[in-house]
Amino acid sequence: MTLQHFMNEAISPWMREDGPDSDIVLSSRIRLARNFADRKFPIIADNNDLEEIRDFFRNEYENASFRDYDNFEFFPIKDLSAVEKRVLVEKHLISPLLAKHGEFAATMISHNEQVSVMINEEDHIRIQLYFPGLQLSNALTKAFEFDDWLEEKINYAFDETKGFLTSCPTNVGTGMRASVMMHLPALALTKQINRMMPAINQFGLVVRGIYGEGSEAIGNLFQISNQITLGKTEEDIIEDLQSVVHQLIEHERKARTRLMEQSGTKLEDRIYRSLGVLKYSRIIESKEAAICLSNVRLGIDLDIIKNISRNILNELMVLTQPGFLQHYAKKTLTANERDVLRATLIRERLQLEEK
Amino acid sequence: MQCQECQKRPATLHFTQVINGNKTEVQLCEVCAKEKGYMSYPEDGYSLHNLLTGLFNFDSSQMKSPQGTQFGQHTELQCSKCDMTFSEFKRIGKFGCAECYHTFSTHLDPIFRRVHSGNTKHRGKIPKRKGGNLHLKKQVESYKTELQKLIVNEAFEEAATVRDKIKELEMQIRKKEAGEDR
């Protein structure tokens, strides 16, 4: 199959379009956890069950299309190399957990990379849909349509009072995790984000780094998602999330304006220095690259830096991850070699922009 | 102190390894420690699930075995479909299959309440096909609340219309259920 298609570009086709509030919100995601009613959950299932589930997906959906999502490609995880798995994780198409599951795990990805289905992860089925910018309700409608399409052929584990039954009690009910990826440099710079986190938690929402649970915020990118899945409708969960996101956007915009007014030159200096580092450095660690990329993206949003596309942040953040670098180099690299290649790729990418 | 591996970054981590009684000590920076496998990646680290298992265990200490005997082991709940025991569920924090939800049902609400801010009942999506009559039943419920309100407000004409709607839906439900029994 054409795994190459998913490996070559650091940013997915859907990311190329701007969505609402995309100066601050990079993407919206809906994830639904579903299980077969009559099979043991992957954590203790027999190989037989897992194999049948995997083959069911291959037989039913390989090369199938549904609405905007065309030509689903199907990949058993065991057929992927370590680097290939890592790239799919870095692009958020599969989870680190799925990548670690051996024998019977699989994934199914639409050609435009907007929908990916993880098979035999913690649950039998994990559906993920991505949209650019802030568009949670649209994402939910589309996720439900896709969910209904799968349900035509699958007998879901569902209970009248407990809802969709999942392996982990934290997902039961809606089985839904809605999340929004936000770039909040001004709130991070002014340390306001730390003060806001407890308030966000009060809404039953959590703030995480870009690679999900347990990951730290790199490049001032924060993922806000719902924690509660039971007792609220999907629509209500999304409304709560949306209202918090709207407030964060407003605060971020205010903080940006205030920074510009109160210490414009200082901010400009920081932005241009970062651009300088990205343009001229020969060795750069991922953490430094992330900070500089965040500053440059802020500079683009504030119209200080012109002629560089906004997408540069999303693209280079993924492109400079260890998996992608090694995919590019076509060999395993040490940390030092990666730092050199990272600097080279960033320089080349920026030169491309300036032509 | 410098990292022994890369000789560049400061060593922030100190590892002591004992293999067959031979002790070796290394000073490493975080980057090299990860690279050399001294540390696990973030996803292996402390996660929400670790925290959860903690919560369940806390729960079990408050749970009294029904007989109050020291032979708790013999009376333990076990899922008939996947053989998962309740103590195993508490240890790993995951259900083994859909049936576990029924098997352990009497013990689950405190856990759900703690994890989901006091909620124990699903209010979200009902699957189209599998949901069957559930959609209709929910509709009847919402009509019934409406009916109560109308009666309290003495809007009897509207109440009569709503009552008829309820009757009709209940007919539909009965028909469907009869169909399923066949």
mmCIF file of N, CA and C in Angstrom, chain A residues 10-88:
data_model
loop_
_atom_site.group_PDB
_atom_site.id
_atom_site.type_symbol
_atom_site.label_atom_id
_atom_site.label_comp_id
_atom_site.label_asym_id
_atom_site.label_seq_id
_atom_site.Cartn_x
_atom_site.Cartn_y
_atom_site.Cartn_z
ATOM 1 N N ALA A 10 5.006 16.578 6.104
ATOM 2 C CA ALA A 10 4.901 16.728 7.556
ATOM 3 C C ALA A 10 3.527 17.234 7.949
ATOM 4 N N ILE A 11 2.916 18.050 7.109
ATOM 5 C CA ILE A 11 1.572 18.498 7.481
ATOM 6 C C ILE A 11 0.531 17.795 6.619
ATOM 7 N N SER A 12 -0.567 17.463 7.268
ATOM 8 C CA SER A 12 -1.627 16.735 6.595
ATOM 9 C C SER A 12 -2.387 17.685 5.679
ATOM 10 N N PRO A 13 -2.964 17.147 4.586
ATOM 11 C CA PRO A 13 -3.675 17.997 3.630
ATOM 12 C C PRO A 13 -4.705 18.927 4.276
ATOM 13 N N TRP A 14 -5.453 18.433 5.282
ATOM 14 C CA TRP A 14 -6.493 19.266 5.896
ATOM 15 C C TRP A 14 -5.913 20.474 6.626
ATOM 16 N N MET A 15 -4.625 20.403 7.004
ATOM 17 C CA MET A 15 -4.005 21.517 7.744
ATOM 18 C C MET A 15 -3.739 22.721 6.852
ATOM 19 N N ARG A 16 -3.726 22.475 5.542
ATOM 20 C CA ARG A 16 -3.398 23.569 4.629
ATOM 21 C C ARG A 16 -4.506 24.608 4.546
ATOM 22 N N GLU A 17 -5.696 24.220 4.980
ATOM 23 C CA GLU A 17 -6.791 25.189 4.955
ATOM 24 C C GLU A 17 -6.867 25.911 6.291
ATOM 25 N N ASP A 18 -7.233 27.188 6.224
ATOM 26 C CA ASP A 18 -7.422 27.939 7.453
ATOM 27 C C ASP A 18 -8.816 27.677 8.004
ATOM 28 N N GLY A 19 -8.913 27.549 9.329
ATOM 29 C CA GLY A 19 -10.228 27.401 9.945
ATOM 30 C C GLY A 19 -10.520 28.640 10.765
ATOM 31 N N PRO A 20 -11.690 28.666 11.442
ATOM 32 C CA PRO A 20 -12.019 29.804 12.291
ATOM 33 C C PRO A 20 -10.974 29.984 13.399
ATOM 34 N N ASP A 21 -10.607 31.192 13.692
ATOM 35 C CA ASP A 21 -9.639 31.535 14.748
ATOM 36 C C ASP A 21 -8.305 30.815 14.585
ATOM 37 N N SER A 22 -7.892 30.584 13.357
ATOM 38 C CA SER A 22 -6.693 29.756 13.206
ATOM 39 C C SER A 22 -5.397 30.519 13.479
ATOM 40 N N ASP A 23 -5.507 31.791 13.899
ATOM 41 C CA ASP A 23 -4.288 32.442 14.387
ATOM 42 C C ASP A 23 -3.902 31.890 15.755
ATOM 43 N N ILE A 24 -4.875 31.317 16.470
ATOM 44 C CA ILE A 24 -4.586 30.800 17.800
ATOM 45 C C ILE A 24 -4.909 29.306 17.914
ATOM 46 N N VAL A 25 -6.005 28.887 17.288
ATOM 47 C CA VAL A 25 -6.371 27.471 17.355
ATOM 48 C C VAL A 25 -5.847 26.753 16.113
ATOM 49 N N LEU A 26 -4.945 25.783 16.327
ATOM 50 C CA LEU A 26 -4.374 25.083 15.190
ATOM 51 C C LEU A 26 -5.325 24.009 14.669
ATOM 52 N N SER A 27 -5.936 23.270 15.606
ATOM 53 C CA SER A 27 -6.825 22.209 15.141
ATOM 54 C C SER A 27 -7.838 21.811 16.208
ATOM 55 N N SER A 28 -8.941 21.221 15.736
ATOM 56 C CA SER A 28 -9.951 20.650 16.615
ATOM 57 C C SER A 28 -10.020 19.160 16.323
ATOM 58 N N ARG A 29 -10.166 18.368 17.377
ATOM 59 C CA ARG A 29 -10.209 16.924 17.181
ATOM 60 C C ARG A 29 -11.349 16.309 17.982
ATOM 61 N N ILE A 30 -12.026 15.334 17.395
ATOM 62 C CA ILE A 30 -12.999 14.527 18.134
ATOM 63 C C ILE A 30 -12.517 13.087 18.093
ATOM 64 N N ARG A 31 -12.471 12.451 19.252
ATOM 65 C CA ARG A 31 -12.123 11.034 19.289
ATOM 66 C C ARG A 31 -13.248 10.256 19.946
ATOM 67 N N LEU A 32 -13.694 9.190 19.298
ATOM 68 C CA LEU A 32 -14.744 8.354 19.871
ATOM 69 C C LEU A 32 -14.190 6.958 20.134
ATOM 70 N N ALA A 33 -14.431 6.459 21.362
ATOM 71 C CA ALA A 33 -14.000 5.100 21.694
ATOM 72 C C ALA A 33 -15.203 4.169 21.576
ATOM 73 N N ARG A 34 -15.050 3.088 20.834
ATOM 74 C CA ARG A 34 -16.132 2.128 20.627
ATOM 75 C C ARG A 34 -15.594 0.709 20.760
ATOM 76 N N ASN A 35 -16.495 -0.210 21.118
ATOM 77 C CA ASN A 35 -16.092 -1.605 21.217
ATOM 78 C C ASN A 35 -17.148 -2.524 20.626
ATOM 79 N N PHE A 36 -16.714 -3.697 20.227
ATOM 80 C CA PHE A 36 -17.660 -4.729 19.808
ATOM 81 C C PHE A 36 -18.344 -5.275 21.070
ATOM 82 N N ALA A 37 -19.653 -5.530 20.977
ATOM 83 C CA ALA A 37 -20.409 -5.942 22.154
ATOM 84 C C ALA A 37 -19.977 -7.318 22.648
ATOM 85 N N ASP A 38 -19.681 -8.214 21.723
ATOM 86 C CA ASP A 38 -19.533 -9.615 22.102
ATOM 87 C C ASP A 38 -18.083 -10.096 22.149
ATOM 88 N N ARG A 39 -17.129 -9.165 22.197
ATOM 89 C CA ARG A 39 -15.729 -9.598 22.243
ATOM 90 C C ARG A 39 -15.039 -9.019 23.478
ATOM 91 N N LYS A 40 -14.063 -9.756 23.981
ATOM 92 C CA LYS A 40 -13.290 -9.219 25.110
ATOM 93 C C LYS A 40 -12.497 -8.015 24.635
ATOM 94 N N PHE A 41 -12.299 -7.069 25.536
ATOM 95 C CA PHE A 41 -11.536 -5.871 25.179
ATOM 96 C C PHE A 41 -10.071 -6.254 24.905
ATOM 97 N N PRO A 42 -9.391 -5.460 24.059
ATOM 98 C CA PRO A 42 -8.018 -5.835 23.640
ATOM 99 C C PRO A 42 -7.084 -6.196 24.788
ATOM 100 N N ILE A 43 -7.240 -5.551 25.930
ATOM 101 C CA ILE A 43 -6.300 -5.764 27.031
ATOM 102 C C ILE A 43 -6.209 -7.230 27.455
ATOM 103 N N ILE A 44 -7.311 -7.997 27.328
ATOM 104 C CA ILE A 44 -7.249 -9.411 27.712
ATOM 105 C C ILE A 44 -7.788 -10.340 26.624
ATOM 106 N N ALA A 45 -8.083 -9.784 25.449
ATOM 107 C CA ALA A 45 -8.703 -10.592 24.405
ATOM 108 C C ALA A 45 -7.770 -11.693 23.907
ATOM 109 N N ASP A 46 -8.363 -12.762 23.380
ATOM 110 C CA ASP A 46 -7.568 -13.828 22.763
ATOM 111 C C ASP A 46 -7.108 -13.324 21.402
ATOM 112 N N ASN A 47 -5.970 -13.852 20.979
ATOM 113 C CA ASN A 47 -5.436 -13.454 19.671
ATOM 114 C C ASN A 47 -6.454 -13.655 18.554
ATOM 115 N N ASN A 48 -7.226 -14.721 18.721
ATOM 116 C CA ASN A 48 -8.237 -15.043 17.734
ATOM 117 C C ASN A 48 -9.222 -13.897 17.509
ATOM 118 N N ASP A 49 -9.723 -13.386 18.639
ATOM 119 C CA ASP A 49 -10.669 -12.260 18.599
ATOM 120 C C ASP A 49 -10.038 -11.051 17.915
ATOM 121 N N LEU A 50 -8.829 -10.727 18.343
ATOM 122 C CA LEU A 50 -8.165 -9.534 17.832
ATOM 123 C C LEU A 50 -7.894 -9.661 16.332
ATOM 124 N N GLU A 51 -7.516 -10.861 15.949
ATOM 125 C CA GLU A 51 -7.228 -11.096 14.542
ATOM 126 C C GLU A 51 -8.499 -10.930 13.704
ATOM 127 N N GLU A 52 -9.597 -11.473 14.235
ATOM 128 C CA GLU A 52 -10.866 -11.367 13.500
ATOM 129 C C GLU A 52 -11.314 -9.918 13.361
ATOM 130 N N ILE A 53 -11.117 -9.151 14.434
ATOM 131 C CA ILE A 53 -11.504 -7.736 14.386
ATOM 132 C C ILE A 53 -10.649 -7.008 13.357
ATOM 133 N N ARG A 54 -9.352 -7.252 13.406
ATOM 134 C CA ARG A 54 -8.459 -6.596 12.451
ATOM 135 C C ARG A 54 -8.854 -6.961 11.014
ATOM 136 N N ASP A 55 -9.095 -8.250 10.779
ATOM 137 C CA ASP A 55 -9.426 -8.674 9.417
ATOM 138 C C ASP A 55 -10.783 -8.151 8.975
ATOM 139 N N PHE A 56 -11.710 -8.034 9.938
ATOM 140 C CA PHE A 56 -13.010 -7.460 9.620
ATOM 141 C C PHE A 56 -12.837 -6.055 9.043
ATOM 142 N N PHE A 57 -12.004 -5.255 9.695
ATOM 143 C CA PHE A 57 -11.785 -3.884 9.213
ATOM 144 C C PHE A 57 -11.122 -3.885 7.844
ATOM 145 N N ARG A 58 -10.161 -4.776 7.659
ATOM 146 C CA ARG A 58 -9.489 -4.827 6.367
ATOM 147 C C ARG A 58 -10.490 -5.190 5.265
ATOM 148 N N ASN A 59 -11.288 -6.231 5.545
ATOM 149 C CA ASN A 59 -12.223 -6.705 4.517
ATOM 150 C C ASN A 59 -13.321 -5.700 4.216
ATOM 151 N N GLU A 60 -13.810 -5.043 5.263
ATOM 152 C CA GLU A 60 -14.956 -4.153 5.066
ATOM 153 C C GLU A 60 -14.564 -2.769 4.555
ATOM 154 N N TYR A 61 -13.435 -2.266 5.011
ATOM 155 C CA TYR A 61 -13.189 -0.838 4.793
ATOM 156 C C TYR A 61 -11.952 -0.487 3.981
ATOM 157 N N GLU A 62 -11.101 -1.459 3.684
ATOM 158 C CA GLU A 62 -9.919 -1.104 2.907
ATOM 159 C C GLU A 62 -10.356 -0.550 1.555
ATOM 160 N N ASN A 63 -9.819 0.613 1.211
ATOM 161 C CA ASN A 63 -10.161 1.330 -0.029
ATOM 162 C C ASN A 63 -11.598 1.833 -0.090
ATOM 163 N N ALA A 64 -12.330 1.691 1.001
ATOM 164 C CA ALA A 64 -13.702 2.220 1.022
ATOM 165 C C ALA A 64 -13.647 3.740 1.126
ATOM 166 N N SER A 65 -14.736 4.401 0.755
ATOM 167 C CA SER A 65 -14.826 5.853 0.912
ATOM 168 C C SER A 65 -16.134 6.179 1.610
ATOM 169 N N PHE A 66 -16.129 7.221 2.405
ATOM 170 C CA PHE A 66 -17.359 7.688 3.032
ATOM 171 C C PHE A 66 -17.355 9.209 2.997
ATOM 172 N N ARG A 67 -18.327 9.785 2.315
ATOM 173 C CA ARG A 67 -18.430 11.238 2.167
ATOM 174 C C ARG A 67 -17.098 11.864 1.748
ATOM 175 N N ASP A 68 -16.587 12.821 2.580
ATOM 176 C CA ASP A 68 -15.350 13.516 2.185
ATOM 177 C C ASP A 68 -14.102 12.666 2.375
ATOM 178 N N TYR A 69 -14.264 11.520 3.003
ATOM 179 C CA TYR A 69 -13.082 10.743 3.366
ATOM 180 C C TYR A 69 -12.943 9.612 2.366
ATOM 181 N N ASP A 70 -11.969 9.785 1.492
ATOM 182 C CA ASP A 70 -11.868 8.867 0.384
ATOM 183 C C ASP A 70 -10.751 7.865 0.579
ATOM 184 N N ASN A 71 -10.977 6.693 0.030
ATOM 185 C CA ASN A 71 -9.915 5.708 -0.090
ATOM 186 C C ASN A 71 -9.170 5.385 1.186
ATOM 187 N N PHE A 72 -9.843 4.777 2.112
ATOM 188 C CA PHE A 72 -9.173 4.410 3.355
ATOM 189 C C PHE A 72 -8.042 3.428 3.099
ATOM 190 N N GLU A 73 -6.879 3.758 3.637
ATOM 191 C CA GLU A 73 -5.749 2.834 3.558
ATOM 192 C C GLU A 73 -5.690 2.079 4.872
ATOM 193 N N PHE A 74 -5.315 0.826 4.786
ATOM 194 C CA PHE A 74 -5.298 -0.025 5.975
ATOM 195 C C PHE A 74 -3.879 -0.509 6.246
ATOM 196 N N PHE A 75 -3.389 -0.293 7.452
ATOM 197 C CA PHE A 75 -2.025 -0.730 7.791
ATOM 198 C C PHE A 75 -1.988 -1.530 9.092
ATOM 199 N N PRO A 76 -1.614 -2.818 9.036
ATOM 200 C CA PRO A 76 -1.349 -3.542 10.283
ATOM 201 C C PRO A 76 -0.087 -2.945 10.898
ATOM 202 N N ILE A 77 -0.110 -2.716 12.210
ATOM 203 C CA ILE A 77 1.028 -2.072 12.872
ATOM 204 C C ILE A 77 2.298 -2.903 12.744
ATOM 205 N N LYS A 78 2.134 -4.226 12.736
ATOM 206 C CA LYS A 78 3.332 -5.078 12.690
ATOM 207 C C LYS A 78 4.079 -4.984 11.358
ATOM 208 N N ASP A 79 3.405 -4.464 10.333
ATOM 209 C CA ASP A 79 4.075 -4.317 9.042
ATOM 210 C C ASP A 79 4.857 -3.010 8.924
ATOM 211 N N LEU A 80 4.765 -2.154 9.947
ATOM 212 C CA LEU A 80 5.438 -0.856 9.865
ATOM 213 C C LEU A 80 6.790 -0.905 10.566
ATOM 214 N N SER A 81 7.751 -0.149 10.045
ATOM 215 C CA SER A 81 9.055 -0.066 10.701
ATOM 216 C C SER A 81 8.955 0.878 11.896
ATOM 217 N N ALA A 82 9.984 0.853 12.754
ATOM 218 C CA ALA A 82 9.974 1.705 13.949
ATOM 219 C C ALA A 82 9.839 3.172 13.551
ATOM 220 N N VAL A 83 10.567 3.570 12.512
ATOM 221 C CA VAL A 83 10.529 4.973 12.078
ATOM 222 C C VAL A 83 9.154 5.332 11.507
ATOM 223 N N GLU A 84 8.587 4.425 10.728
ATOM 224 C CA GLU A 84 7.259 4.681 10.148
ATOM 225 C C GLU A 84 6.208 4.875 11.238
ATOM 226 N N LYS A 85 6.281 4.015 12.264
ATOM 227 C CA LYS A 85 5.337 4.158 13.368
ATOM 228 C C LYS A 85 5.507 5.509 14.034
ATOM 229 N N ARG A 86 6.769 5.879 14.235
ATOM 230 C CA ARG A 86 7.065 7.122 14.926
ATOM 231 C C ARG A 86 6.538 8.331 14.146
ATOM 232 N N VAL A 87 6.690 8.295 12.829
ATOM 233 C CA VAL A 87 6.195 9.394 11.999
ATOM 234 C C VAL A 87 4.671 9.514 12.126
ATOM 235 N N LEU A 88 3.973 8.369 12.089
ATOM 236 C CA LEU A 88 2.515 8.414 12.226
ATOM 237 C C LEU A 88 2.108 8.979 13.584
#
